[in-house]
């Protein structure tokens, strides 16, 4: 096998790993946002919301996005309902994935 073939195989493996990592991050964002939204609807306690954030994901960047960007946005919107979250979920997930994806 020539070096060209090894280089192409290595490049494909690297690009595949990067795309899988992005998919994992999007999946973590999806799960975390839905879990935290459910708790936000039921609880007002900051402690319980923080516990839900910790339980929902293992990625620190996803947790940081939820705490610093998403929750303040949601709390400032008086019209936020579970239905509005479901409608805009894809937008929130993309924002979360962009924030959490390593650069």
Short mmCIF file of N, CA, C and O in Angstrom, two decimals:
data_model
loop_
_atom_site.label_atom_id
_atom_site.label_comp_id
_atom_site.label_asym_id
_atom_site.label_seq_id
_atom_site.Cartn_x
_atom_site.Cartn_y
_atom_site.Cartn_z
N UNK A 1 0.85 -1.17 0.00
CA UNK A 1 0.00 0.00 0.00
C UNK A 1 0.89 1.23 0.00
O UNK A 1 1.82 1.35 0.79
N UNK A 2 0.58 2.17 -0.86
CA UNK A 2 1.42 3.36 -0.96
C UNK A 2 1.07 4.37 0.13
O UNK A 2 0.04 4.27 0.79
N UNK A 3 1.92 5.35 0.26
CA UNK A 3 1.70 6.39 1.27
C UNK A 3 0.47 7.23 0.95
O UNK A 3 -0.18 7.74 1.85
N UNK A 4 0.16 7.38 -0.35
CA UNK A 4 -1.03 8.13 -0.73
C UNK A 4 -2.29 7.48 -0.16
O UNK A 4 -3.17 8.15 0.36
N UNK A 5 -2.35 6.17 -0.26
CA UNK A 5 -3.51 5.45 0.23
C UNK A 5 -3.63 5.56 1.76
O UNK A 5 -4.72 5.73 2.29
N UNK A 6 -2.50 5.46 2.43
CA UNK A 6 -2.52 5.60 3.89
C UNK A 6 -2.97 7.00 4.31
O UNK A 6 -3.71 7.17 5.28
N UNK A 7 -2.51 8.01 3.56
CA UNK A 7 -2.90 9.37 3.86
C UNK A 7 -4.41 9.56 3.68
O UNK A 7 -5.08 10.17 4.52
N UNK A 8 -4.97 9.03 2.59
CA UNK A 8 -6.40 9.15 2.33
C UNK A 8 -7.20 8.42 3.41
O UNK A 8 -8.19 8.94 3.92
N UNK A 9 -6.78 7.23 3.79
CA UNK A 9 -7.47 6.47 4.84
C UNK A 9 -7.42 7.24 6.16
O UNK A 9 -8.41 7.36 6.88
N UNK A 10 -6.26 7.79 6.48
CA UNK A 10 -6.13 8.58 7.72
C UNK A 10 -7.01 9.82 7.71
O UNK A 10 -7.65 10.15 8.70
N UNK A 11 -7.05 10.51 6.57
CA UNK A 11 -7.90 11.70 6.45
C UNK A 11 -9.37 11.34 6.60
O UNK A 11 -10.13 12.05 7.26
N UNK A 12 -9.79 10.24 6.01
CA UNK A 12 -11.18 9.80 6.14
C UNK A 12 -11.52 9.44 7.58
O UNK A 12 -12.60 9.76 8.06
N UNK A 13 -10.59 8.79 8.26
CA UNK A 13 -10.83 8.43 9.66
C UNK A 13 -10.97 9.68 10.52
O UNK A 13 -11.83 9.74 11.39
N UNK A 14 -10.13 10.67 10.28
CA UNK A 14 -10.20 11.91 11.07
C UNK A 14 -11.51 12.64 10.81
O UNK A 14 -12.15 13.14 11.74
N UNK A 15 -11.92 12.73 9.55
CA UNK A 15 -13.16 13.44 9.25
C UNK A 15 -14.37 12.69 9.80
O UNK A 15 -15.34 13.29 10.25
N UNK A 16 -14.33 11.36 9.79
CA UNK A 16 -15.41 10.57 10.34
C UNK A 16 -15.51 10.77 11.85
O UNK A 16 -16.59 10.94 12.39
N UNK A 17 -14.38 10.79 12.53
CA UNK A 17 -14.38 11.00 13.98
C UNK A 17 -14.92 12.39 14.32
O UNK A 17 -15.64 12.55 15.29
N UNK A 18 -14.57 13.39 13.52
CA UNK A 18 -15.06 14.75 13.79
C UNK A 18 -16.58 14.81 13.62
O UNK A 18 -17.27 15.39 14.44
N UNK A 19 -17.08 14.20 12.57
CA UNK A 19 -18.53 14.25 12.36
C UNK A 19 -19.28 13.45 13.42
O UNK A 19 -20.37 13.82 13.82
N UNK A 20 -18.71 12.36 13.91
CA UNK A 20 -19.34 11.61 14.99
C UNK A 20 -19.36 12.41 16.27
O UNK A 20 -20.33 12.39 17.01
N UNK A 21 -18.28 13.14 16.54
CA UNK A 21 -18.23 13.96 17.75
C UNK A 21 -19.30 15.04 17.70
O UNK A 21 -19.96 15.31 18.69
N UNK A 22 -19.50 15.63 16.53
CA UNK A 22 -20.52 16.67 16.42
C UNK A 22 -21.90 16.07 16.64
O UNK A 22 -22.74 16.66 17.30
N UNK A 23 -22.13 14.88 16.14
CA UNK A 23 -23.41 14.22 16.33
C UNK A 23 -23.63 13.93 17.82
O UNK A 23 -24.73 14.10 18.32
N UNK A 24 -22.59 13.50 18.51
CA UNK A 24 -22.70 13.23 19.94
C UNK A 24 -23.04 14.50 20.70
O UNK A 24 -23.85 14.48 21.63
N UNK A 25 -22.42 15.61 20.31
CA UNK A 25 -22.69 16.87 20.99
C UNK A 25 -24.14 17.30 20.74
O UNK A 25 -24.83 17.73 21.66
N UNK A 26 -24.61 17.17 19.51
CA UNK A 26 -25.99 17.51 19.22
C UNK A 26 -26.95 16.63 20.02
O UNK A 26 -27.96 17.11 20.53
N UNK A 27 -26.61 15.37 20.14
CA UNK A 27 -27.45 14.45 20.92
C UNK A 27 -27.46 14.86 22.39
O UNK A 27 -28.52 14.87 23.03
N UNK A 28 -26.30 15.21 22.93
CA UNK A 28 -26.23 15.67 24.32
C UNK A 28 -27.03 16.95 24.51
O UNK A 28 -27.73 17.11 25.51
N UNK A 29 -26.94 17.87 23.54
CA UNK A 29 -27.71 19.10 23.62
C UNK A 29 -29.20 18.81 23.62
O UNK A 29 -29.96 19.39 24.41
N UNK A 30 -29.63 17.93 22.73
CA UNK A 30 -31.05 17.59 22.64
C UNK A 30 -31.56 17.04 23.96
O UNK A 30 -32.57 17.51 24.50
N UNK A 31 -30.87 16.04 24.48
CA UNK A 31 -31.29 15.43 25.74
C UNK A 31 -31.29 16.44 26.88
O UNK A 31 -32.23 16.52 27.67
N UNK A 32 -30.22 17.21 26.98
CA UNK A 32 -30.09 18.16 28.09
C UNK A 32 -31.16 19.25 28.01
O UNK A 32 -31.79 19.59 29.03
N UNK A 33 -31.39 19.79 26.83
CA UNK A 33 -32.37 20.86 26.71
C UNK A 33 -33.78 20.37 27.03
O UNK A 33 -34.55 21.06 27.72
N UNK A 34 -34.12 19.17 26.57
CA UNK A 34 -35.45 18.65 26.88
C UNK A 34 -35.60 18.36 28.37
O UNK A 34 -36.64 18.66 28.96
N UNK A 35 -34.57 17.78 28.98
CA UNK A 35 -34.63 17.49 30.42
C UNK A 35 -34.76 18.77 31.24
O UNK A 35 -35.58 18.86 32.16
N UNK A 36 -33.95 19.75 30.91
CA UNK A 36 -33.96 21.00 31.68
C UNK A 36 -35.26 21.78 31.42
O UNK A 36 -35.81 22.37 32.36
N UNK A 37 -35.76 21.75 30.21
CA UNK A 37 -37.03 22.43 29.93
C UNK A 37 -38.17 21.83 30.75
O UNK A 37 -39.02 22.55 31.28
N UNK A 38 -38.16 20.51 30.88
CA UNK A 38 -39.19 19.84 31.68
C UNK A 38 -39.11 20.30 33.14
O UNK A 38 -40.12 20.60 33.76
N UNK A 39 -37.90 20.39 33.67
CA UNK A 39 -37.72 20.82 35.06
C UNK A 39 -38.06 22.31 35.20
O UNK A 39 -38.67 22.70 36.20
N UNK A 40 -37.70 23.11 34.21
CA UNK A 40 -38.02 24.54 34.27
C UNK A 40 -39.53 24.79 34.34
O UNK A 40 -39.98 25.73 34.99
N UNK A 41 -40.29 23.94 33.69
CA UNK A 41 -41.75 24.09 33.71
C UNK A 41 -42.34 23.72 35.07
O UNK A 41 -43.34 24.27 35.49
N UNK A 42 -41.69 22.79 35.76
CA UNK A 42 -42.24 22.27 37.02
C UNK A 42 -41.65 22.94 38.26
O UNK A 42 -42.31 23.01 39.29
N UNK A 43 -40.43 23.41 38.20
CA UNK A 43 -39.72 23.90 39.38
C UNK A 43 -39.30 25.36 39.21
O UNK A 43 -38.96 25.79 38.11
N UNK A 44 -39.26 26.07 40.29
CA UNK A 44 -38.71 27.42 40.31
C UNK A 44 -37.39 27.46 41.07
O UNK A 44 -36.66 28.43 41.00
N UNK A 45 -37.09 26.39 41.79
CA UNK A 45 -35.89 26.31 42.62
C UNK A 45 -34.63 26.23 41.74
O UNK A 45 -34.51 25.35 40.90
N UNK A 46 -33.71 27.15 41.99
CA UNK A 46 -32.45 27.15 41.25
C UNK A 46 -31.65 25.89 41.53
O UNK A 46 -30.99 25.35 40.64
N UNK A 47 -31.71 25.41 42.75
CA UNK A 47 -30.99 24.19 43.12
C UNK A 47 -31.47 23.00 42.30
O UNK A 47 -30.66 22.25 41.75
N UNK A 48 -32.76 22.84 42.17
CA UNK A 48 -33.31 21.71 41.40
C UNK A 48 -32.99 21.86 39.91
O UNK A 48 -32.73 20.87 39.23
N UNK A 49 -33.01 23.07 39.42
CA UNK A 49 -32.65 23.30 38.01
C UNK A 49 -31.19 22.96 37.77
O UNK A 49 -30.85 22.30 36.79
N UNK A 50 -30.31 23.38 38.69
CA UNK A 50 -28.89 23.04 38.56
C UNK A 50 -28.65 21.54 38.65
O UNK A 50 -27.81 20.99 37.94
N UNK A 51 -29.37 20.85 39.52
CA UNK A 51 -29.26 19.40 39.60
C UNK A 51 -29.69 18.74 38.29
O UNK A 51 -29.07 17.79 37.84
N UNK A 52 -30.74 19.27 37.68
CA UNK A 52 -31.20 18.74 36.40
C UNK A 52 -30.16 18.96 35.31
O UNK A 52 -29.94 18.08 34.47
N UNK A 53 -29.51 20.10 35.33
CA UNK A 53 -28.46 20.38 34.34
C UNK A 53 -27.31 19.40 34.51
O UNK A 53 -26.81 18.85 33.53
N UNK A 54 -26.90 19.18 35.73
CA UNK A 54 -25.78 18.25 36.00
C UNK A 54 -26.14 16.83 35.58
O UNK A 54 -25.32 16.13 34.99
N UNK A 55 -27.36 16.40 35.88
CA UNK A 55 -27.78 15.04 35.52
C UNK A 55 -27.96 14.87 34.02
O UNK A 55 -27.80 13.77 33.50
N UNK A 56 -28.31 15.93 33.33
CA UNK A 56 -28.70 15.81 31.92
C UNK A 56 -27.54 15.62 30.96
O UNK A 56 -27.73 15.05 29.89
N UNK A 57 -26.35 16.06 31.29
CA UNK A 57 -25.23 15.94 30.35
C UNK A 57 -23.91 15.87 31.10
O UNK A 57 -23.77 16.36 32.21
N UNK A 58 -22.95 15.24 30.44
CA UNK A 58 -21.60 15.15 31.02
C UNK A 58 -20.66 16.19 30.43
O UNK A 58 -19.56 16.38 30.92
N UNK A 59 -21.08 16.90 29.38
CA UNK A 59 -20.23 17.89 28.72
C UNK A 59 -20.33 19.24 29.41
O UNK A 59 -21.41 19.82 29.53
N UNK A 60 -19.19 19.75 29.83
CA UNK A 60 -19.16 21.03 30.54
C UNK A 60 -19.60 22.19 29.65
O UNK A 60 -20.26 23.12 30.13
N UNK A 61 -19.26 22.14 28.37
CA UNK A 61 -19.65 23.22 27.46
C UNK A 61 -21.17 23.26 27.26
O UNK A 61 -21.75 24.33 27.13
N UNK A 62 -21.81 22.10 27.23
CA UNK A 62 -23.28 22.06 27.11
C UNK A 62 -23.90 22.63 28.37
O UNK A 62 -24.84 23.43 28.32
N UNK A 63 -23.35 22.25 29.52
CA UNK A 63 -23.85 22.81 30.79
C UNK A 63 -23.68 24.32 30.83
O UNK A 63 -24.57 25.05 31.25
N UNK A 64 -22.52 24.79 30.36
CA UNK A 64 -22.25 26.22 30.35
C UNK A 64 -23.24 26.94 29.44
O UNK A 64 -23.75 28.00 29.79
N UNK A 65 -23.52 26.37 28.28
CA UNK A 65 -24.48 26.99 27.36
C UNK A 65 -25.85 27.09 28.02
O UNK A 65 -26.49 28.14 27.96
N UNK A 66 -26.27 26.01 28.65
CA UNK A 66 -27.61 26.01 29.28
C UNK A 66 -27.68 27.05 30.37
O UNK A 66 -28.65 27.81 30.46
N UNK A 67 -26.65 27.12 31.22
CA UNK A 67 -26.67 28.06 32.35
C UNK A 67 -26.54 29.52 31.91
O UNK A 67 -27.21 30.39 32.47
N UNK A 68 -25.65 29.79 30.96
CA UNK A 68 -25.33 31.17 30.64
C UNK A 68 -26.11 31.76 29.49
O UNK A 68 -26.31 32.98 29.44
N UNK A 69 -26.55 30.94 28.57
CA UNK A 69 -27.24 31.46 27.38
C UNK A 69 -28.71 31.08 27.33
O UNK A 69 -29.57 31.93 27.12
N UNK A 70 -29.00 29.80 27.51
CA UNK A 70 -30.34 29.31 27.25
C UNK A 70 -31.34 29.67 28.35
O UNK A 70 -32.41 30.19 28.07
N UNK A 71 -30.99 29.39 29.60
CA UNK A 71 -31.92 29.68 30.70
C UNK A 71 -32.23 31.18 30.81
O UNK A 71 -33.40 31.54 30.94
N UNK A 72 -31.24 32.08 30.71
CA UNK A 72 -31.60 33.50 30.74
C UNK A 72 -32.53 33.90 29.58
O UNK A 72 -33.44 34.71 29.77
N UNK A 73 -32.33 33.32 28.42
CA UNK A 73 -33.21 33.61 27.28
C UNK A 73 -34.62 33.12 27.55
O UNK A 73 -35.60 33.83 27.28
N UNK A 74 -34.74 31.93 28.09
CA UNK A 74 -36.04 31.34 28.37
C UNK A 74 -36.75 32.11 29.49
O UNK A 74 -37.94 32.41 29.39
N UNK A 75 -36.03 32.45 30.54
CA UNK A 75 -36.66 33.16 31.67
C UNK A 75 -37.08 34.57 31.30
O UNK A 75 -38.00 35.10 31.88
N UNK A 76 -36.42 35.17 30.32
CA UNK A 76 -36.79 36.53 29.91
C UNK A 76 -37.99 36.53 28.96
O UNK A 76 -38.56 37.58 28.70
N UNK A 77 -38.38 35.35 28.49
CA UNK A 77 -39.51 35.24 27.56
C UNK A 77 -40.76 34.80 28.33
O UNK A 77 -40.88 33.64 28.71
N UNK A 78 -41.71 35.69 28.57
CA UNK A 78 -42.91 35.32 29.34
C UNK A 78 -43.85 34.38 28.59
O UNK A 78 -44.69 33.73 29.19
N UNK A 79 -43.67 34.29 27.28
CA UNK A 79 -44.53 33.43 26.46
C UNK A 79 -43.97 32.02 26.28
O UNK A 79 -44.49 31.26 25.46
N UNK A 80 -42.92 31.68 27.01
CA UNK A 80 -42.31 30.36 26.85
C UNK A 80 -43.24 29.28 27.39
O UNK A 80 -43.69 29.33 28.53
N UNK A 81 -43.53 28.31 26.56
CA UNK A 81 -44.34 27.16 26.93
C UNK A 81 -43.68 25.91 26.37
O UNK A 81 -42.79 26.02 25.51
N UNK A 82 -44.08 24.74 26.81
CA UNK A 82 -43.52 23.52 26.22
C UNK A 82 -43.73 23.46 24.70
O UNK A 82 -42.86 23.00 23.97
N UNK A 83 -44.86 23.95 24.24
CA UNK A 83 -45.12 23.94 22.80
C UNK A 83 -44.16 24.86 22.05
O UNK A 83 -43.66 24.51 20.99
N UNK A 84 -43.91 26.04 22.59
CA UNK A 84 -42.97 26.95 21.92
C UNK A 84 -41.56 26.39 21.95
O UNK A 84 -40.79 26.60 21.01
N UNK A 85 -41.24 25.66 23.01
CA UNK A 85 -39.92 25.03 23.06
C UNK A 85 -39.79 23.97 21.97
O UNK A 85 -38.80 23.91 21.27
N UNK A 86 -40.82 23.16 21.81
CA UNK A 86 -40.78 22.10 20.79
C UNK A 86 -40.67 22.71 19.40
O UNK A 86 -39.94 22.21 18.55
N UNK A 87 -41.38 23.80 19.17
CA UNK A 87 -41.33 24.45 17.86
C UNK A 87 -39.93 24.99 17.58
O UNK A 87 -39.43 24.86 16.47
N UNK A 88 -39.29 25.59 18.58
CA UNK A 88 -37.96 26.19 18.40
C UNK A 88 -36.82 25.27 18.83
O UNK A 88 -35.68 25.71 18.90
N UNK A 89 -37.09 24.03 19.12
CA UNK A 89 -36.07 23.12 19.65
C UNK A 89 -34.89 22.98 18.71
O UNK A 89 -33.73 22.98 19.15
N UNK A 90 -35.14 22.88 17.43
CA UNK A 90 -34.04 22.70 16.47
C UNK A 90 -33.09 23.90 16.50
O UNK A 90 -31.88 23.74 16.45
N UNK A 91 -33.66 25.10 16.62
CA UNK A 91 -32.84 26.32 16.71
C UNK A 91 -31.97 26.28 17.97
O UNK A 91 -30.77 26.56 17.92
N UNK A 92 -32.58 25.93 19.11
CA UNK A 92 -31.83 25.86 20.36
C UNK A 92 -30.74 24.79 20.30
O UNK A 92 -29.64 24.99 20.81
N UNK A 93 -31.05 23.67 19.71
CA UNK A 93 -30.07 22.57 19.61
C UNK A 93 -28.89 22.99 18.74
O UNK A 93 -27.73 22.72 19.09
N UNK A 94 -29.15 23.66 17.63
CA UNK A 94 -28.05 24.12 16.77
C UNK A 94 -27.18 25.14 17.50
O UNK A 94 -25.95 25.08 17.41
N UNK A 95 -27.81 26.07 18.21
CA UNK A 95 -27.03 27.06 18.98
C UNK A 95 -26.17 26.37 20.03
O UNK A 95 -25.00 26.71 20.22
N UNK A 96 -26.76 25.40 20.72
CA UNK A 96 -26.04 24.66 21.75
C UNK A 96 -24.86 23.90 21.15
O UNK A 96 -23.75 23.93 21.67
N UNK A 97 -25.09 23.23 20.03
CA UNK A 97 -24.02 22.45 19.39
C UNK A 97 -22.90 23.36 18.89
O UNK A 97 -21.73 23.02 19.02
N UNK A 98 -23.25 24.51 18.34
CA UNK A 98 -22.22 25.46 17.90
C UNK A 98 -21.41 25.98 19.07
O UNK A 98 -20.19 26.13 18.98
N UNK A 99 -22.07 26.25 20.17
CA UNK A 99 -21.38 26.74 21.37
C UNK A 99 -20.45 25.66 21.95
O UNK A 99 -19.33 25.96 22.37
N UNK A 100 -20.91 24.41 21.94
CA UNK A 100 -20.18 23.34 22.61
C UNK A 100 -19.15 22.64 21.72
O UNK A 100 -18.31 21.92 22.23
N UNK A 101 -19.22 22.86 20.41
CA UNK A 101 -18.29 22.20 19.51
C UNK A 101 -16.90 22.81 19.67
O UNK A 101 -16.75 24.02 19.60
N UNK A 102 -15.89 21.96 19.85
CA UNK A 102 -14.52 22.48 19.97
C UNK A 102 -14.08 23.13 18.69
O UNK A 102 -14.39 22.66 17.60
N UNK A 103 -13.38 24.23 18.83
CA UNK A 103 -12.93 24.97 17.65
C UNK A 103 -11.49 24.75 17.36
O UNK A 103 -10.69 24.39 18.07
#
